[in-house]
Amino acid sequence: AKEASLELSSGNITASNFSAPVYAKASSGNITLEYSTFNNNITAEVSSGNLRVKLPENAEFYLKAKTSSGNVNTNFPITIN
């Protein structure tokens, strides 16, 4: 599938029932990505706001997360290196 590129300076990005690779960036706002199937890459940046990614229970992925002010939470079992 072709990559979706979503970028905005103020506001929210919401993609539901999604299955393509995505690049999403929000300077001020929230990004919510809900995948129906997942075998792709996600690149997402939020300067001031929240990032929420909902994946199917059987999703396999590598997570690289960074926050300067906030939390990183997951419902998946993860190993922290």
PDB file of N, CA and C in Angstrom:
ATOM      1  N   ALA A   1       0.835  -1.181   0.000  1.00  0.00           N
ATOM      2  CA  ALA A   1       0.000   0.000   0.000  1.00  0.00           C
ATOM      3  C   ALA A   1       0.877   1.240   0.000  1.00  0.00           C
ATOM      4  N   LYS A   2       0.405   2.280  -0.600  1.00  0.00           N
ATOM      5  CA  LYS A   2       1.127   3.548  -0.664  1.00  0.00           C
ATOM      6  C   LYS A   2       1.076   4.249   0.690  1.00  0.00           C
ATOM      7  N   GLU A   3       2.174   4.919   1.057  1.00  0.00           N
ATOM      8  CA  GLU A   3       2.234   5.619   2.342  1.00  0.00           C
ATOM      9  C   GLU A   3       1.335   6.854   2.335  1.00  0.00           C
ATOM     10  N   ALA A   4       0.639   7.058   3.445  1.00  0.00           N
ATOM     11  CA  ALA A   4      -0.151   8.266   3.638  1.00  0.00           C
ATOM     12  C   ALA A   4       0.709   9.268   4.393  1.00  0.00           C
ATOM     13  N   SER A   5       0.717  10.507   3.957  1.00  0.00           N
ATOM     14  CA  SER A   5       1.474  11.558   4.620  1.00  0.00           C
ATOM     15  C   SER A   5       0.496  12.622   5.097  1.00  0.00           C
ATOM     16  N   LEU A   6       0.458  12.832   6.416  1.00  0.00           N
ATOM     17  CA  LEU A   6      -0.487  13.766   7.031  1.00  0.00           C
ATOM     18  C   LEU A   6       0.289  14.739   7.898  1.00  0.00           C
ATOM     19  N   GLU A   7       0.104  16.032   7.659  1.00  0.00           N
ATOM     20  CA  GLU A   7       0.846  17.028   8.424  1.00  0.00           C
ATOM     21  C   GLU A   7      -0.023  18.259   8.646  1.00  0.00           C
ATOM     22  N   LEU A   8      -0.029  18.768   9.886  1.00  0.00           N
ATOM     23  CA  LEU A   8      -0.738  20.002  10.171  1.00  0.00           C
ATOM     24  C   LEU A   8      -0.072  20.734  11.319  1.00  0.00           C
ATOM     25  N   SER A   9      -0.295  22.057  11.387  1.00  0.00           N
ATOM     26  CA  SER A   9       0.323  22.816  12.462  1.00  0.00           C
ATOM     27  C   SER A   9      -0.579  22.926  13.677  1.00  0.00           C
ATOM     28  N   SER A  10      -1.903  22.967  13.497  1.00  0.00           N
ATOM     29  CA  SER A  10      -2.800  23.072  14.638  1.00  0.00           C
ATOM     30  C   SER A  10      -4.087  22.331  14.327  1.00  0.00           C
ATOM     31  N   GLY A  11      -4.466  21.427  15.225  1.00  0.00           N
ATOM     32  CA  GLY A  11      -5.679  20.646  15.007  1.00  0.00           C
ATOM     33  C   GLY A  11      -5.428  19.180  15.282  1.00  0.00           C
ATOM     34  N   ASN A  12      -6.353  18.333  14.880  1.00  0.00           N
ATOM     35  CA  ASN A  12      -6.264  16.901  15.157  1.00  0.00           C
ATOM     36  C   ASN A  12      -6.257  16.094  13.863  1.00  0.00           C
ATOM     37  N   ILE A  13      -5.545  14.970  13.894  1.00  0.00           N
ATOM     38  CA  ILE A  13      -5.548  14.001  12.802  1.00  0.00           C
ATOM     39  C   ILE A  13      -6.164  12.727  13.351  1.00  0.00           C
ATOM     40  N   THR A  14      -7.195  12.210  12.684  1.00  0.00           N
ATOM     41  CA  THR A  14      -7.806  10.938  13.068  1.00  0.00           C
ATOM     42  C   THR A  14      -7.965  10.082  11.824  1.00  0.00           C
ATOM     43  N   ALA A  15      -7.440   8.852  11.864  1.00  0.00           N
ATOM     44  CA  ALA A  15      -7.601   7.895  10.769  1.00  0.00           C
ATOM     45  C   ALA A  15      -8.104   6.594  11.374  1.00  0.00           C
ATOM     46  N   SER A  16      -9.278   6.155  10.966  1.00  0.00           N
ATOM     47  CA  SER A  16      -9.878   4.922  11.486  1.00  0.00           C
ATOM     48  C   SER A  16      -9.930   3.864  10.395  1.00  0.00           C
ATOM     49  N   ASN A  17      -9.903   2.594  10.814  1.00  0.00           N
ATOM     50  CA  ASN A  17      -9.992   1.469   9.883  1.00  0.00           C
ATOM     51  C   ASN A  17      -8.884   1.552   8.843  1.00  0.00           C
ATOM     52  N   PHE A  18      -7.705   1.907   9.288  1.00  0.00           N
ATOM     53  CA  PHE A  18      -6.574   2.210   8.432  1.00  0.00           C
ATOM     54  C   PHE A  18      -5.729   0.969   8.229  1.00  0.00           C
ATOM     55  N   SER A  19      -4.992   0.874   7.093  1.00  0.00           N
ATOM     56  CA  SER A  19      -4.115  -0.271   6.890  1.00  0.00           C
ATOM     57  C   SER A  19      -2.828   0.078   6.152  1.00  0.00           C
ATOM     58  N   ALA A  20      -2.608   1.320   5.782  1.00  0.00           N
ATOM     59  CA  ALA A  20      -1.424   1.715   5.015  1.00  0.00           C
ATOM     60  C   ALA A  20      -0.317   2.236   5.931  1.00  0.00           C
ATOM     61  N   PRO A  21       0.930   2.239   5.436  1.00  0.00           N
ATOM     62  CA  PRO A  21       1.996   2.904   6.181  1.00  0.00           C
ATOM     63  C   PRO A  21       1.661   4.388   6.297  1.00  0.00           C
ATOM     64  N   VAL A  22       2.112   5.030   7.375  1.00  0.00           N
ATOM     65  CA  VAL A  22       1.749   6.432   7.566  1.00  0.00           C
ATOM     66  C   VAL A  22       2.909   7.247   8.131  1.00  0.00           C
ATOM     67  N   TYR A  23       2.971   8.493   7.688  1.00  0.00           N
ATOM     68  CA  TYR A  23       3.814   9.519   8.289  1.00  0.00           C
ATOM     69  C   TYR A  23       2.847  10.603   8.734  1.00  0.00           C
ATOM     70  N   ALA A  24       2.810  10.901  10.028  1.00  0.00           N
ATOM     71  CA  ALA A  24       1.891  11.918  10.548  1.00  0.00           C
ATOM     72  C   ALA A  24       2.654  12.854  11.467  1.00  0.00           C
ATOM     73  N   LYS A  25       2.397  14.153  11.312  1.00  0.00           N
ATOM     74  CA  LYS A  25       3.085  15.147  12.139  1.00  0.00           C
ATOM     75  C   LYS A  25       2.094  16.239  12.513  1.00  0.00           C
ATOM     76  N   ALA A  26       2.030  16.559  13.806  1.00  0.00           N
ATOM     77  CA  ALA A  26       1.183  17.642  14.298  1.00  0.00           C
ATOM     78  C   ALA A  26       2.012  18.512  15.226  1.00  0.00           C
ATOM     79  N   SER A  27       2.064  19.808  14.942  1.00  0.00           N
ATOM     80  CA  SER A  27       2.807  20.728  15.815  1.00  0.00           C
ATOM     81  C   SER A  27       2.039  20.971  17.105  1.00  0.00           C
ATOM     82  N   SER A  28       0.730  21.178  16.989  1.00  0.00           N
ATOM     83  CA  SER A  28      -0.114  21.404  18.154  1.00  0.00           C
ATOM     84  C   SER A  28      -1.439  20.703  17.902  1.00  0.00           C
ATOM     85  N   GLY A  29      -1.661  19.598  18.578  1.00  0.00           N
ATOM     86  CA  GLY A  29      -2.889  18.828  18.370  1.00  0.00           C
ATOM     87  C   GLY A  29      -2.655  17.369  18.677  1.00  0.00           C
ATOM     88  N   ASN A  30      -3.621  16.545  18.331  1.00  0.00           N
ATOM     89  CA  ASN A  30      -3.574  15.120  18.632  1.00  0.00           C
ATOM     90  C   ASN A  30      -3.580  14.308  17.346  1.00  0.00           C
ATOM     91  N   ILE A  31      -2.921  13.148  17.397  1.00  0.00           N
ATOM     92  CA  ILE A  31      -2.952  12.198  16.290  1.00  0.00           C
ATOM     93  C   ILE A  31      -3.525  10.897  16.832  1.00  0.00           C
ATOM     94  N   THR A  32      -4.561  10.385  16.178  1.00  0.00           N
ATOM     95  CA  THR A  32      -5.160   9.096  16.526  1.00  0.00           C
ATOM     96  C   THR A  32      -5.174   8.231  15.270  1.00  0.00           C
ATOM     97  N   LEU A  33      -4.524   7.065  15.330  1.00  0.00           N
ATOM     98  CA  LEU A  33      -4.477   6.123  14.210  1.00  0.00           C
ATOM     99  C   LEU A  33      -5.025   4.791  14.688  1.00  0.00           C
ATOM    100  N   GLU A  34      -6.071   4.299  14.032  1.00  0.00           N
ATOM    101  CA  GLU A  34      -6.673   3.008  14.385  1.00  0.00           C
ATOM    102  C   GLU A  34      -6.567   2.087  13.181  1.00  0.00           C
ATOM    103  N   TYR A  35      -5.785   1.033  13.346  1.00  0.00           N
ATOM    104  CA  TYR A  35      -5.527   0.093  12.248  1.00  0.00           C
ATOM    105  C   TYR A  35      -6.463  -1.102  12.308  1.00  0.00           C
ATOM    106  N   SER A  36      -7.022  -1.487  11.149  1.00  0.00           N
ATOM    107  CA  SER A  36      -7.830  -2.704  11.054  1.00  0.00           C
ATOM    108  C   SER A  36      -6.906  -3.908  10.869  1.00  0.00           C
ATOM    109  N   THR A  37      -5.873  -3.768  10.044  1.00  0.00           N
ATOM    110  CA  THR A  37      -4.805  -4.758   9.888  1.00  0.00           C
ATOM    111  C   THR A  37      -3.503  -3.989   9.947  1.00  0.00           C
ATOM    112  N   PHE A  38      -2.445  -4.663  10.407  1.00  0.00           N
ATOM    113  CA  PHE A  38      -1.181  -3.951  10.547  1.00  0.00           C
ATOM    114  C   PHE A  38      -0.017  -4.813  10.118  1.00  0.00           C
ATOM    115  N   ASN A  39       0.716  -4.359   9.119  1.00  0.00           N
ATOM    116  CA  ASN A  39       1.988  -4.952   8.704  1.00  0.00           C
ATOM    117  C   ASN A  39       2.800  -3.863   8.015  1.00  0.00           C
ATOM    118  N   ASN A  40       2.804  -2.688   8.615  1.00  0.00           N
ATOM    119  CA  ASN A  40       3.398  -1.500   8.019  1.00  0.00           C
ATOM    120  C   ASN A  40       4.310  -0.784   8.995  1.00  0.00           C
ATOM    121  N   ASN A  41       4.738   0.400   8.585  1.00  0.00           N
ATOM    122  CA  ASN A  41       5.520   1.279   9.441  1.00  0.00           C
ATOM    123  C   ASN A  41       4.712   2.520   9.777  1.00  0.00           C
ATOM    124  N   ILE A  42       4.926   3.034  10.980  1.00  0.00           N
ATOM    125  CA  ILE A  42       4.296   4.273  11.408  1.00  0.00           C
ATOM    126  C   ILE A  42       5.405   5.216  11.846  1.00  0.00           C
ATOM    127  N   THR A  43       5.393   6.416  11.308  1.00  0.00           N
ATOM    128  CA  THR A  43       6.251   7.484  11.785  1.00  0.00           C
ATOM    129  C   THR A  43       5.323   8.606  12.201  1.00  0.00           C
ATOM    130  N   ALA A  44       5.351   8.976  13.464  1.00  0.00           N
ATOM    131  CA  ALA A  44       4.445  10.013  13.958  1.00  0.00           C
ATOM    132  C   ALA A  44       5.179  10.923  14.928  1.00  0.00           C
ATOM    133  N   GLU A  45       4.937  12.218  14.796  1.00  0.00           N
ATOM    134  CA  GLU A  45       5.534  13.218  15.673  1.00  0.00           C
ATOM    135  C   GLU A  45       4.448  14.179  16.143  1.00  0.00           C
ATOM    136  N   VAL A  46       4.456  14.461  17.439  1.00  0.00           N
ATOM    137  CA  VAL A  46       3.551  15.456  18.008  1.00  0.00           C
ATOM    138  C   VAL A  46       4.390  16.358  18.906  1.00  0.00           C
ATOM    139  N   SER A  47       4.399  17.662  18.619  1.00  0.00           N
ATOM    140  CA  SER A  47       5.177  18.593  19.443  1.00  0.00           C
ATOM    141  C   SER A  47       4.439  18.949  20.724  1.00  0.00           C
ATOM    142  N   SER A  48       3.145  19.228  20.618  1.00  0.00           N
ATOM    143  CA  SER A  48       2.340  19.572  21.778  1.00  0.00           C
ATOM    144  C   SER A  48       0.976  18.922  21.606  1.00  0.00           C
ATOM    145  N   GLY A  49       0.766  17.796  22.258  1.00  0.00           N
ATOM    146  CA  GLY A  49      -0.480  17.054  22.113  1.00  0.00           C
ATOM    147  C   GLY A  49      -0.262  15.591  22.419  1.00  0.00           C
ATOM    148  N   ASN A  50      -1.169  14.754  21.960  1.00  0.00           N
ATOM    149  CA  ASN A  50      -1.130  13.322  22.254  1.00  0.00           C
ATOM    150  C   ASN A  50      -1.083  12.510  20.980  1.00  0.00           C
ATOM    151  N   LEU A  51      -0.457  11.345  21.084  1.00  0.00           N
ATOM    152  CA  LEU A  51      -0.416  10.374  19.994  1.00  0.00           C
ATOM    153  C   LEU A  51      -1.040   9.090  20.498  1.00  0.00           C
ATOM    154  N   ARG A  52      -2.044   8.597  19.784  1.00  0.00           N
ATOM    155  CA  ARG A  52      -2.696   7.335  20.161  1.00  0.00           C
ATOM    156  C   ARG A  52      -2.715   6.444  18.929  1.00  0.00           C
ATOM    157  N   VAL A  53      -2.173   5.224  19.068  1.00  0.00           N
ATOM    158  CA  VAL A  53      -2.162   4.252  17.979  1.00  0.00           C
ATOM    159  C   VAL A  53      -2.826   2.990  18.490  1.00  0.00           C
ATOM    160  N   LYS A  54      -3.884   2.560  17.817  1.00  0.00           N
ATOM    161  CA  LYS A  54      -4.590   1.334  18.186  1.00  0.00           C
ATOM    162  C   LYS A  54      -4.296   0.288  17.113  1.00  0.00           C
ATOM    163  N   LEU A  55      -3.686  -0.840  17.556  1.00  0.00           N
ATOM    164  CA  LEU A  55      -3.295  -1.913  16.645  1.00  0.00           C
ATOM    165  C   LEU A  55      -4.086  -3.176  16.958  1.00  0.00           C
ATOM    166  N   PRO A  56      -4.234  -4.068  15.967  1.00  0.00           N
ATOM    167  CA  PRO A  56      -4.874  -5.363  16.242  1.00  0.00           C
ATOM    168  C   PRO A  56      -4.055  -6.146  17.277  1.00  0.00           C
ATOM    169  N   GLU A  57      -4.704  -7.018  18.010  1.00  0.00           N
ATOM    170  CA  GLU A  57      -4.034  -7.786  19.074  1.00  0.00           C
ATOM    171  C   GLU A  57      -2.868  -8.620  18.566  1.00  0.00           C
ATOM    172  N   ASN A  58      -2.896  -9.049  17.301  1.00  0.00           N
ATOM    173  CA  ASN A  58      -1.846  -9.914  16.753  1.00  0.00           C
ATOM    174  C   ASN A  58      -0.743  -9.123  16.046  1.00  0.00           C
ATOM    175  N   ALA A  59      -0.708  -7.804  16.203  1.00  0.00           N
ATOM    176  CA  ALA A  59       0.291  -6.967  15.529  1.00  0.00           C
ATOM    177  C   ALA A  59       1.687  -7.230  16.080  1.00  0.00           C
ATOM    178  N   GLU A  60       2.678  -7.282  15.177  1.00  0.00           N
ATOM    179  CA  GLU A  60       4.081  -7.373  15.567  1.00  0.00           C
ATOM    180  C   GLU A  60       4.744  -6.088  15.102  1.00  0.00           C
ATOM    181  N   PHE A  61       5.540  -5.464  15.978  1.00  0.00           N
ATOM    182  CA  PHE A  61       6.098  -4.170  15.624  1.00  0.00           C
ATOM    183  C   PHE A  61       7.319  -3.858  16.466  1.00  0.00           C
ATOM    184  N   TYR A  62       8.086  -2.889  16.016  1.00  0.00           N
ATOM    185  CA  TYR A  62       9.205  -2.308  16.754  1.00  0.00           C
ATOM    186  C   TYR A  62       8.753  -0.920  17.171  1.00  0.00           C
ATOM    187  N   LEU A  63       8.892  -0.595  18.429  1.00  0.00           N
ATOM    188  CA  LEU A  63       8.457   0.696  18.946  1.00  0.00           C
ATOM    189  C   LEU A  63       9.670   1.525  19.355  1.00  0.00           C
ATOM    190  N   LYS A  64       9.769   2.715  18.782  1.00  0.00           N
ATOM    191  CA  LYS A  64      10.766   3.688  19.211  1.00  0.00           C
ATOM    192  C   LYS A  64       9.978   4.920  19.617  1.00  0.00           C
ATOM    193  N   ALA A  65       9.968   5.223  20.903  1.00  0.00           N
ATOM    194  CA  ALA A  65       9.139   6.316  21.409  1.00  0.00           C
ATOM    195  C   ALA A  65       9.994   7.285  22.209  1.00  0.00           C
ATOM    196  N   LYS A  66       9.663   8.555  22.102  1.00  0.00           N
ATOM    197  CA  LYS A  66      10.406   9.600  22.801  1.00  0.00           C
ATOM    198  C   LYS A  66       9.421  10.691  23.194  1.00  0.00           C
ATOM    199  N   THR A  67       9.564  11.202  24.399  1.00  0.00           N
ATOM    200  CA  THR A  67       8.738  12.309  24.837  1.00  0.00           C
ATOM    201  C   THR A  67       9.589  13.289  25.631  1.00  0.00           C
ATOM    202  N   SER A  68       9.379  14.578  25.416  1.00  0.00           N
ATOM    203  CA  SER A  68      10.087  15.566  26.219  1.00  0.00           C
ATOM    204  C   SER A  68       9.239  15.958  27.422  1.00  0.00           C
ATOM    205  N   SER A  69       7.924  15.814  27.304  1.00  0.00           N
ATOM    206  CA  SER A  69       7.017  16.105  28.402  1.00  0.00           C
ATOM    207  C   SER A  69       5.772  15.268  28.214  1.00  0.00           C
ATOM    208  N   GLY A  70       5.666  14.165  28.931  1.00  0.00           N
ATOM    209  CA  GLY A  70       4.502  13.302  28.778  1.00  0.00           C
ATOM    210  C   GLY A  70       4.847  11.862  29.055  1.00  0.00           C
ATOM    211  N   ASN A  71       3.957  10.962  28.659  1.00  0.00           N
ATOM    212  CA  ASN A  71       4.092   9.539  28.947  1.00  0.00           C
ATOM    213  C   ASN A  71       4.044   8.719  27.676  1.00  0.00           C
ATOM    214  N   VAL A  72       4.633   7.529  27.741  1.00  0.00           N
ATOM    215  CA  VAL A  72       4.494   6.523  26.697  1.00  0.00           C
ATOM    216  C   VAL A  72       3.802   5.347  27.356  1.00  0.00           C
ATOM    217  N   ASN A  73       2.629   4.965  26.837  1.00  0.00           N
ATOM    218  CA  ASN A  73       1.849   3.858  27.386  1.00  0.00           C
ATOM    219  C   ASN A  73       1.546   2.855  26.287  1.00  0.00           C
ATOM    220  N   THR A  74       1.440   1.584  26.659  1.00  0.00           N
ATOM    221  CA  THR A  74       1.062   0.548  25.700  1.00  0.00           C
ATOM    222  C   THR A  74       0.273  -0.541  26.408  1.00  0.00           C
ATOM    223  N   ASN A  75      -0.625  -1.179  25.671  1.00  0.00           N
ATOM    224  CA  ASN A  75      -1.351  -2.342  26.180  1.00  0.00           C
ATOM    225  C   ASN A  75      -0.685  -3.632  25.729  1.00  0.00           C
ATOM    226  N   PHE A  76       0.411  -3.535  24.955  1.00  0.00           N
ATOM    227  CA  PHE A  76       1.137  -4.703  24.498  1.00  0.00           C
ATOM    228  C   PHE A  76       2.279  -5.007  25.454  1.00  0.00           C
ATOM    229  N   PRO A  77       2.615  -6.295  25.628  1.00  0.00           N
ATOM    230  CA  PRO A  77       3.794  -6.615  26.431  1.00  0.00           C
ATOM    231  C   PRO A  77       5.037  -6.171  25.652  1.00  0.00           C
ATOM    232  N   ILE A  78       5.929  -5.429  26.292  1.00  0.00           N
ATOM    233  CA  ILE A  78       7.114  -4.938  25.591  1.00  0.00           C
ATOM    234  C   ILE A  78       8.355  -5.211  26.423  1.00  0.00           C
ATOM    235  N   THR A  79       9.493  -5.222  25.736  1.00  0.00           N
ATOM    236  CA  THR A  79      10.809  -5.322  26.368  1.00  0.00           C
ATOM    237  C   THR A  79      11.497  -3.987  26.178  1.00  0.00           C
ATOM    238  N   ILE A  80      12.014  -3.414  27.244  1.00  0.00           N
ATOM    239  CA  ILE A  80      12.704  -2.132  27.167  1.00  0.00           C
ATOM    240  C   ILE A  80      14.190  -2.388  27.216  1.00  0.00           C
ATOM    241  N   ASN A  81      14.886  -1.870  26.199  1.00  0.00           N
ATOM    242  CA  ASN A  81      16.351  -2.036  26.117  1.00  0.00           C
ATOM    243  C   ASN A  81      17.044  -0.790  26.594  1.00  0.00           C
TER     244      ASN A  81
END
